[in-house]
Coordinates of C-alpha atoms and ligand atoms in Angstrom, one line a residue:
X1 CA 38.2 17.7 57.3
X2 CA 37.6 21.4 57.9
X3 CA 35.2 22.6 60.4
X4 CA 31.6 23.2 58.1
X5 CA 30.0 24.6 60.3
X6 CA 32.4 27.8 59.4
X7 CA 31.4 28.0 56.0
X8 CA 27.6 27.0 55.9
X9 CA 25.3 28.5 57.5
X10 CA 23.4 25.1 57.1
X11 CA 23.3 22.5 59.9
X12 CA 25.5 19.5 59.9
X13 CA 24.2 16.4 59.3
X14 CA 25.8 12.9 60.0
X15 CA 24.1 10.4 57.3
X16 CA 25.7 6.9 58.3
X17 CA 24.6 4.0 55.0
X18 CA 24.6 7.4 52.6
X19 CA 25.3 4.7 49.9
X20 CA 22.6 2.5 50.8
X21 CA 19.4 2.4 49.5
X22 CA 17.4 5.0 51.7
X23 CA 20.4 6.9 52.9
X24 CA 21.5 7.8 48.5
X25 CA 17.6 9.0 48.8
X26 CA 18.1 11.0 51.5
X27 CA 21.2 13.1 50.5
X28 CA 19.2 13.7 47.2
X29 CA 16.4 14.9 49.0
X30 CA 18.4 17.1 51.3
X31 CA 21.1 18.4 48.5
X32 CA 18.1 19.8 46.1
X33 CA 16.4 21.5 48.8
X34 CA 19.4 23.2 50.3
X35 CA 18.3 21.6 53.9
X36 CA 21.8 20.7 55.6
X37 CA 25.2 20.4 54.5
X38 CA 25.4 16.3 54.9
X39 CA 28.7 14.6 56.1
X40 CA 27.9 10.7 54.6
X41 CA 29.6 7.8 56.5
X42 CA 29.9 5.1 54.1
X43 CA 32.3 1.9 54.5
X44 CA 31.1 0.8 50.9
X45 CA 30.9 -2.9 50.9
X46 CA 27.9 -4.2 50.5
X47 CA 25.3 -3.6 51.3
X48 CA 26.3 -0.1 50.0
X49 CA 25.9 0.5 46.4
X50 CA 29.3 2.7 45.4
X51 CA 27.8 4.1 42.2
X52 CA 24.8 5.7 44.8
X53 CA 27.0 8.7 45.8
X54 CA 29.4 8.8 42.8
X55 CA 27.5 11.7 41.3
X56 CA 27.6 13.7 44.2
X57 CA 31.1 13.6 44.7
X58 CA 32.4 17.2 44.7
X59 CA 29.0 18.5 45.7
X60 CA 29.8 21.6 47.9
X61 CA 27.4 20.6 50.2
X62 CA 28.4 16.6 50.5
X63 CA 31.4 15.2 51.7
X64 CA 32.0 11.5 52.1
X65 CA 34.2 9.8 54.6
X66 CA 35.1 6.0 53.7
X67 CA 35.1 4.5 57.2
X68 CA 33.8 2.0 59.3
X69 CA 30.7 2.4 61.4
X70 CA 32.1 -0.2 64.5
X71 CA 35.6 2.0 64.6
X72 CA 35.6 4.1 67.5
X73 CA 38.3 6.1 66.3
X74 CA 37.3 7.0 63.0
X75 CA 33.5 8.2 64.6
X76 CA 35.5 10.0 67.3
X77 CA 37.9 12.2 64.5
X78 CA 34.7 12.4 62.6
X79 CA 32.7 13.7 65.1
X80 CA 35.7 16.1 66.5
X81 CA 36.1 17.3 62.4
X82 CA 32.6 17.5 61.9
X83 CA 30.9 18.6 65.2
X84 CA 27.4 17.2 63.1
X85 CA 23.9 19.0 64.8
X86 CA 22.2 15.6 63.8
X87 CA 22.8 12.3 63.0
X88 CA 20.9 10.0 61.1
X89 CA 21.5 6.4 61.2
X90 CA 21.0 4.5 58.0
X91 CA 23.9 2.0 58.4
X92 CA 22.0 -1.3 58.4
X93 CA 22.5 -5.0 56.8
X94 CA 18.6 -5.2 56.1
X95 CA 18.5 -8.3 53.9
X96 CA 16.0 -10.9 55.6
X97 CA 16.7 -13.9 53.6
X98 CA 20.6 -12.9 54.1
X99 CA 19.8 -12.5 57.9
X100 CA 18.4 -16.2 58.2
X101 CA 22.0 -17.5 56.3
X102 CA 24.0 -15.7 58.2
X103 CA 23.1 -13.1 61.5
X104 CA 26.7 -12.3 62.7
X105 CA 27.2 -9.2 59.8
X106 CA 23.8 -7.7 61.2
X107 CA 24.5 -7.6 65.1
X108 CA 27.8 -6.1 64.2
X109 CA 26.8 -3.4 61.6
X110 CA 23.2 -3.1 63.6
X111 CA 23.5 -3.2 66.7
X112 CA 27.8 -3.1 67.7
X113 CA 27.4 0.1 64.7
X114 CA 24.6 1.8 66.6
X115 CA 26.3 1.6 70.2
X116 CA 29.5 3.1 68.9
X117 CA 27.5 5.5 66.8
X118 CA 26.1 6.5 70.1
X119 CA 28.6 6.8 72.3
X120 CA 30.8 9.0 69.8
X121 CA 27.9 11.0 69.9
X122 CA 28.0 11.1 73.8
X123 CA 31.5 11.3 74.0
X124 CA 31.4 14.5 71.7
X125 CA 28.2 16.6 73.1
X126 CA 30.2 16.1 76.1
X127 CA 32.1 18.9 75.9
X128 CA 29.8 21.4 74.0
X129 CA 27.3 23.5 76.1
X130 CA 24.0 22.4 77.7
X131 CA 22.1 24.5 74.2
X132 CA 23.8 22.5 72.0
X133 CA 22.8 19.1 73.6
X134 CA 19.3 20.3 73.2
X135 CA 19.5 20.8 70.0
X136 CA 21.3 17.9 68.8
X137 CA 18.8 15.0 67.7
X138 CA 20.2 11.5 67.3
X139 CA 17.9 9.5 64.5
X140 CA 17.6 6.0 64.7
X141 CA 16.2 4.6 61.3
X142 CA 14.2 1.1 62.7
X143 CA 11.5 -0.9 60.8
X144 CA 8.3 -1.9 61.3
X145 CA 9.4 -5.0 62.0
X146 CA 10.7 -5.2 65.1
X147 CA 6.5 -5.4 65.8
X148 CA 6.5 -8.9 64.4
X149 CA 3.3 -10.0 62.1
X150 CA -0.3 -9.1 61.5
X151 CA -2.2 -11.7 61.3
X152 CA -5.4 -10.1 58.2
X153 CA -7.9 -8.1 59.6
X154 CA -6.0 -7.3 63.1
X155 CA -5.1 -3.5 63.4
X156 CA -1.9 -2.0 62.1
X157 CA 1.0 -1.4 64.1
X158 CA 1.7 1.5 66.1
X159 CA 4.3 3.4 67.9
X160 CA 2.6 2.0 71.3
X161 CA 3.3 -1.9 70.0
X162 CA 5.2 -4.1 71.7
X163 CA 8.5 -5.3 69.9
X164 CA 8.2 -9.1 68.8
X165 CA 10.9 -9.4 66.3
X166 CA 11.1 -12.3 64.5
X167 CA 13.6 -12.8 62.4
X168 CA 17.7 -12.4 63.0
X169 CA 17.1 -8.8 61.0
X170 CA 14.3 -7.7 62.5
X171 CA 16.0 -8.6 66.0
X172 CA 19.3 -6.8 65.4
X173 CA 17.2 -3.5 64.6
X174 CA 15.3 -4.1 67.8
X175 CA 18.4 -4.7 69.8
X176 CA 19.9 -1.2 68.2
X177 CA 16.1 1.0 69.0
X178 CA 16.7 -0.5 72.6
X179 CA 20.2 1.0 72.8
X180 CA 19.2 4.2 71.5
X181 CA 16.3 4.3 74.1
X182 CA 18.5 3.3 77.0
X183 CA 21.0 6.3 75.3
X184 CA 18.1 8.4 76.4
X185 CA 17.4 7.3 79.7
X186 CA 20.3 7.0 81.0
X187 CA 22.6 9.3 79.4
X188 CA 19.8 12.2 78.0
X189 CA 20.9 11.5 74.5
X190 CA 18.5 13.7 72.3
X191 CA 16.9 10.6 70.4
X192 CA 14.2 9.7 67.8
X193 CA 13.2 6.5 66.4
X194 CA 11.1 5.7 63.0
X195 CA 9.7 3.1 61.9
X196 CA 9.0 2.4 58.5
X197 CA 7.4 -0.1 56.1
X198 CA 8.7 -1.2 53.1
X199 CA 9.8 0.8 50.9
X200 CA 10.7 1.3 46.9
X201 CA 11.9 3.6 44.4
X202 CA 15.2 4.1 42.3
X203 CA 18.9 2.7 43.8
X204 CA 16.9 -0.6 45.9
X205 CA 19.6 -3.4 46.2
X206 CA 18.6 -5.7 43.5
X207 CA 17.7 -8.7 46.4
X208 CA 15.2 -7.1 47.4
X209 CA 11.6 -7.9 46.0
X210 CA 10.7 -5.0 43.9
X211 CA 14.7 -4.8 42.2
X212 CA 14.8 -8.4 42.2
X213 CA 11.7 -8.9 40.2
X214 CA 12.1 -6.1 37.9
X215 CA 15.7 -7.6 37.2
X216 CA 14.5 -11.0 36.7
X217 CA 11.8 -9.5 34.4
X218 CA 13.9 -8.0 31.7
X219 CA 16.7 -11.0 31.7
X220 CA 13.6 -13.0 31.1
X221 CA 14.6 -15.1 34.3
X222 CA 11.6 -16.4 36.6
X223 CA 10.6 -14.1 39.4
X224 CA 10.3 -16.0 42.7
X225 CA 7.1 -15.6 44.8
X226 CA 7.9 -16.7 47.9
X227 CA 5.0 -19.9 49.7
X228 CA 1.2 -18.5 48.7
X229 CA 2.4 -15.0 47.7
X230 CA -0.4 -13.6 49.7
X231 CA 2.1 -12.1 52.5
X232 CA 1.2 -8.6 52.9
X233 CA 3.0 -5.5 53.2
X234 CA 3.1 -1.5 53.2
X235 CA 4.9 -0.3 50.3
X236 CA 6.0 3.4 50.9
X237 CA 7.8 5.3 48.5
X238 CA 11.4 6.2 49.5
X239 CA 11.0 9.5 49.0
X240 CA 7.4 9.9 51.3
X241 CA 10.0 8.5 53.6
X242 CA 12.7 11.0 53.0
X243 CA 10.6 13.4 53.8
X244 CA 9.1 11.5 56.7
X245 CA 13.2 11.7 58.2
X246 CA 13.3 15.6 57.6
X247 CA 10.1 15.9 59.2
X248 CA 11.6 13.8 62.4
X249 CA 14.4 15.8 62.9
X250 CA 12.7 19.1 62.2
X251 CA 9.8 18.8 64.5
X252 CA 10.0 15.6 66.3
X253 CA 10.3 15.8 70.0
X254 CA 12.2 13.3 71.6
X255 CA 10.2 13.8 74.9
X256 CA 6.8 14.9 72.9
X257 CA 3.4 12.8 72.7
X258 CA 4.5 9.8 71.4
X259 CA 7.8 9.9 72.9
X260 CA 9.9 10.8 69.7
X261 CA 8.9 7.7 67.9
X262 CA 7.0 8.0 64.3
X263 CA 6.0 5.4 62.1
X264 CA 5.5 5.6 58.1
X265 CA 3.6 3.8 56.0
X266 CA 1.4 4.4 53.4
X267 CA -1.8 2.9 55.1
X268 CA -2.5 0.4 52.5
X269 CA -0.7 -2.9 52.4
X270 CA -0.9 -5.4 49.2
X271 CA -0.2 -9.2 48.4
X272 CA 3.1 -9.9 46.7
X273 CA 1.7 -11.4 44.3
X274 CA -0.8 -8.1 43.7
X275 CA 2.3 -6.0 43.2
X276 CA 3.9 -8.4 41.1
X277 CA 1.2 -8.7 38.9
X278 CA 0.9 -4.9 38.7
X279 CA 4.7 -4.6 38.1
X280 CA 4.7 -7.2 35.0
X281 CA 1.7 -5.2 33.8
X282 CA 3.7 -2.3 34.0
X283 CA 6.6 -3.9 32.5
X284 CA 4.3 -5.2 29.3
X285 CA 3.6 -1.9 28.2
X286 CA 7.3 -0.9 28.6
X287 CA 8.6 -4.2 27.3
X288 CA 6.0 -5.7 25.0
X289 CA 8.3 -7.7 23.6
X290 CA 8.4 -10.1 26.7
X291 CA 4.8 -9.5 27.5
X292 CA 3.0 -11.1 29.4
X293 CA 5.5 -11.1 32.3
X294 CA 3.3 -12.8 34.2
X295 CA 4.2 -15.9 33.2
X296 CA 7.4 -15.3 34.7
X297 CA 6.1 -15.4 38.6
X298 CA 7.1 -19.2 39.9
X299 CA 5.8 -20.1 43.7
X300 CA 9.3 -21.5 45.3
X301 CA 9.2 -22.6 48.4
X302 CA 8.5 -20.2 51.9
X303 CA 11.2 -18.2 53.6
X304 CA 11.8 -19.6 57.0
X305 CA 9.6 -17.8 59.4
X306 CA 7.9 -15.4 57.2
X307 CA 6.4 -12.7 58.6
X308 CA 2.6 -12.8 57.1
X309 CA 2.0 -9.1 57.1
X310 CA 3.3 -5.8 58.0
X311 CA 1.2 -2.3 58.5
X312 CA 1.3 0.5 60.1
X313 CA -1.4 3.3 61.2
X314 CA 0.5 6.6 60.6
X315 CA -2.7 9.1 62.1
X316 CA -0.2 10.2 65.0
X317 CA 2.6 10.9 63.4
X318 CA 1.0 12.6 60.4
X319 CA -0.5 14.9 62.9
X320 CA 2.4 15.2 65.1
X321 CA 5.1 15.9 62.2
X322 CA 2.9 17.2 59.3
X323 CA 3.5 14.4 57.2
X324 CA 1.6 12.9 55.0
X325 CA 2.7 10.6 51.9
X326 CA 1.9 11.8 48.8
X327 CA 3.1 9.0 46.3
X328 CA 0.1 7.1 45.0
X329 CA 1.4 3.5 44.7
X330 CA 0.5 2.3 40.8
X331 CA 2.4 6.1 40.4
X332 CA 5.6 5.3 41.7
X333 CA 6.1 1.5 41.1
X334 CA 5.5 3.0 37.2
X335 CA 8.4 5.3 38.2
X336 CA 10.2 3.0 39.8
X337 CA 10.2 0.4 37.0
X338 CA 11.0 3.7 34.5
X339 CA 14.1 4.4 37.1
X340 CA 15.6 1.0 36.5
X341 CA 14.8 0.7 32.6
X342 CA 17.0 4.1 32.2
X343 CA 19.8 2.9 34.4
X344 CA 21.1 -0.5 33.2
X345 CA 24.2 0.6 34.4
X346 CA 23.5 1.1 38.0
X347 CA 22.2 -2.4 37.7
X348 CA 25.2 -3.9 36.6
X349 CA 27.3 -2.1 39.2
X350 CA 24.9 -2.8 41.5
X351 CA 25.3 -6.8 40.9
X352 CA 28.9 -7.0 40.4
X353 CA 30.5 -9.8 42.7
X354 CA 29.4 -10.8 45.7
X355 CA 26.2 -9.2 45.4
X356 CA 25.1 -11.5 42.2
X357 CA 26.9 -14.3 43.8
X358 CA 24.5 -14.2 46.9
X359 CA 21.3 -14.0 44.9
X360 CA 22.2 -16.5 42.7
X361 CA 23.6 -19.3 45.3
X362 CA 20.2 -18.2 47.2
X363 CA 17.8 -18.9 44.4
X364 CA 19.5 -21.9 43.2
X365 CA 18.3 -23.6 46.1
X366 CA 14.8 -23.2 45.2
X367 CA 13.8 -25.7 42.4
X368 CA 12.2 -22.5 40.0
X369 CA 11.2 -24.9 36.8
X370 CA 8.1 -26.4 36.4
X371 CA 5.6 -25.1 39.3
X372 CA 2.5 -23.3 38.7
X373 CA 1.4 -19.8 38.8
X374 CA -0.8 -19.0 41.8
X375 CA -3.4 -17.2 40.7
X376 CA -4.8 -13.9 42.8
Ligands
LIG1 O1 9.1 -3.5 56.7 C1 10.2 -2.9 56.4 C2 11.2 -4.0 55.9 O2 10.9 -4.3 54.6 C3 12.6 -3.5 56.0 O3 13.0 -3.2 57.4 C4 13.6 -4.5 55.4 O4 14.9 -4.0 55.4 C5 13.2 -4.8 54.0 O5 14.0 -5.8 53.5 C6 11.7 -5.2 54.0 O6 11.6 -6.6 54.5 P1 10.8 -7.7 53.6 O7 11.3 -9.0 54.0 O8 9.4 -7.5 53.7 O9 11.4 -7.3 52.1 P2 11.7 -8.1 50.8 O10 11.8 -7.2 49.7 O11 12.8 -9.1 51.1 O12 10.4 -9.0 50.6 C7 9.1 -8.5 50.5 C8 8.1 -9.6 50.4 O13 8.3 -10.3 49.2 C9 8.3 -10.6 51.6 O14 7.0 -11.0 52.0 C10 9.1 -11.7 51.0 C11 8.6 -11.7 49.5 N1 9.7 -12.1 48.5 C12 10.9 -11.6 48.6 C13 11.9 -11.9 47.7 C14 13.2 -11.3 47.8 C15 9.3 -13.1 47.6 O15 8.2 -13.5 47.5 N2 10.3 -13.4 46.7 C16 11.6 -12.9 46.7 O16 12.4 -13.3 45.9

């Protein structure tokens, strides 16, 4: 690969996961508005979705490299080709149900991916000059939570929280932020960490809640609500988040007020079963044919260790980065579903394989006929 920097003026940036979910967002976000010429790291297995980035293929400002995140070499003749300003780390198994089958995949890809991530970035600002070491900015992209759970009523989460991850996902991304912060201290590795809550919008792996349910909806399968339903989380539209990430590396400080970490969120957080009633509401209007989808959410039986609720308080970082979300939630879940109804095709590439052989060895454990609809 060609120098870039030689022909854009545009900084380089290093999106690891570009495939994934928040990382095909991203490049979107940063293609439309001319930000940064983006050099996407992608290994394409799951939990990548191919189809993502196929669009953008031949994008003067986009080039993809096939490789893997844990080889040394192929970050080190990245690195050497590209000479990226930044690097943003969206390479992440981030499935928790997959997590509690199986942890090994996420302490590679999450934690092995991140060290070698950061020491090719070492190993590379190593021989530029003192300026340019300033200016690089390393991004790690965490969670919210590596903070654990909220129990209702106690405050939301905060940059100044201590980390009580707990499941095997949530305690591979806290294993990586601790990495990246001992980067810092020891080595002076230019570094920023965000933490986000959930998210949705267009291109969400279909095993995660929102996909999953709208899926389910229009196959008229059940949609599975895990224990009481009444677990609570911050749903953030991906692209608030997007934005959140530009803002970070634009005019986060890694030594600044809150010591270049940022959370997002949108500062409200909702039952799952409150979202998925206001999803099968939406999905009656669109679909009245299978109205009332309601009567497709069955209570199965808890995830092990569920966290009970995530939220954040965003007042710091909104003042520190400028950022504030502008995506009112009824808004973009309508878009969201809207997104998917367009795209059948995404959906089906999305599921081919292994990635509808997961979700459907998972939920077959769960006995889904004949239980009753919790009510709200
Ligand atoms: O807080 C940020 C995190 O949000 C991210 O770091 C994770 O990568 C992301 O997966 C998400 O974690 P959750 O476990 O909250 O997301 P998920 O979509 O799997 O589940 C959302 C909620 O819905 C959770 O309380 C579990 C519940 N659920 C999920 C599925 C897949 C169900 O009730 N039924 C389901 O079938």
């Amino acid at each position: 690969m060609a120098d870039k920097r030689a022909k854009h003026e545009h900084p380089v940036w290093l999106i690891t996961g570009a495939a994934g979910f928040i990382g095909a967002n991203l490049v979107r976000l940063l293609l439309e508005r001319d930000i940064a010429h983006v050099v996407a790291l992608d290994n394409m297995a799951y939990p990548a979705v191919p189809e993502n980035v196929r669009a953008l293929r031949g994008h003067p400002g986009f080039t993809l490299v096939e490789g893997d995140l844990r080889c040394s070499e192929t970050l080190y003749s990245l690195f050497r080709s590209a000479r990226p300003d930044a690097v943003i780390n969206l390479a992440a198994q981030s499935h928790v149900d997959r997590s509690i089958e199986a942890a090994d995949g996420f302490v590679e890809t999450n934690v092995l991916g991140t060290q070698r991530l950061l020491d090719a970035s070492r190993r590379e600002l190593e021989q530029h000059s003192a300026d340019r070491r300033h200016r690089f900015r390393f991004l790690q992209v965490s969670t919210d939570e590596v903070f654990g759970s909220l129990d209702d009523g106690e405050p939301p989460f905060t940059v100044g929280s201590p980390y009580r991850p707990n499941s095997p996902y949530a305690a591979s991304k806290a294993g990586a932020d601790h990495l990246v912060y001992a980067a810092r201290h020891t080595h002076g590795l230019a570094t920023l960490i965000c933490h986000c809550t959930n998210n949705y919008g267009p291109r969400q792996h279909p095993e995660k809640l929102i996909p999953l349910a709208i899926c389910n909806a229009l196959a008229g399968r059940p949609i599975p609500l895990y224990g009481d339903g009444r677990q609570r989380r911050d749903w953030l539209a991906v692209e608030d988040h997007c934005e959140g990430l530009v803002a970070a590396l634009e005019r986060g400080v890694p030594d600044g007020a809150s010591g270049g970490r940022y959370v997002f969120g949108s500062g409200r957080d909702r039952s799952n079963l409150e979202v998925l009633e206001l999803l099968c509401t939406l999905l009656d209007t669109r679909r009245p044919e299978g109205a009332p989808h309601a009567r497709l959410i069955t209570p199965v039986s808890d995830r092990p260790g569920h966290d009970r609720r995530y939220a954040v308080d965003p007042t710091a970082t909104s003042h520190e980065l400028e950022w504030r979300p502008t995506t009112v939630f009824s808004e973009g879940l309508a878009r969201t579903v809207d997104w998917y109804l367009d795209n059948p095709g995404w959906i089906e590439a999305a599921l081919d394989g292994e990635r509808s052989n997961w979700i459907s060895r998972h939920y077959a454990e769960f006995d889904m006929a004949g239980r009753e609809r919790v009510k709200s």
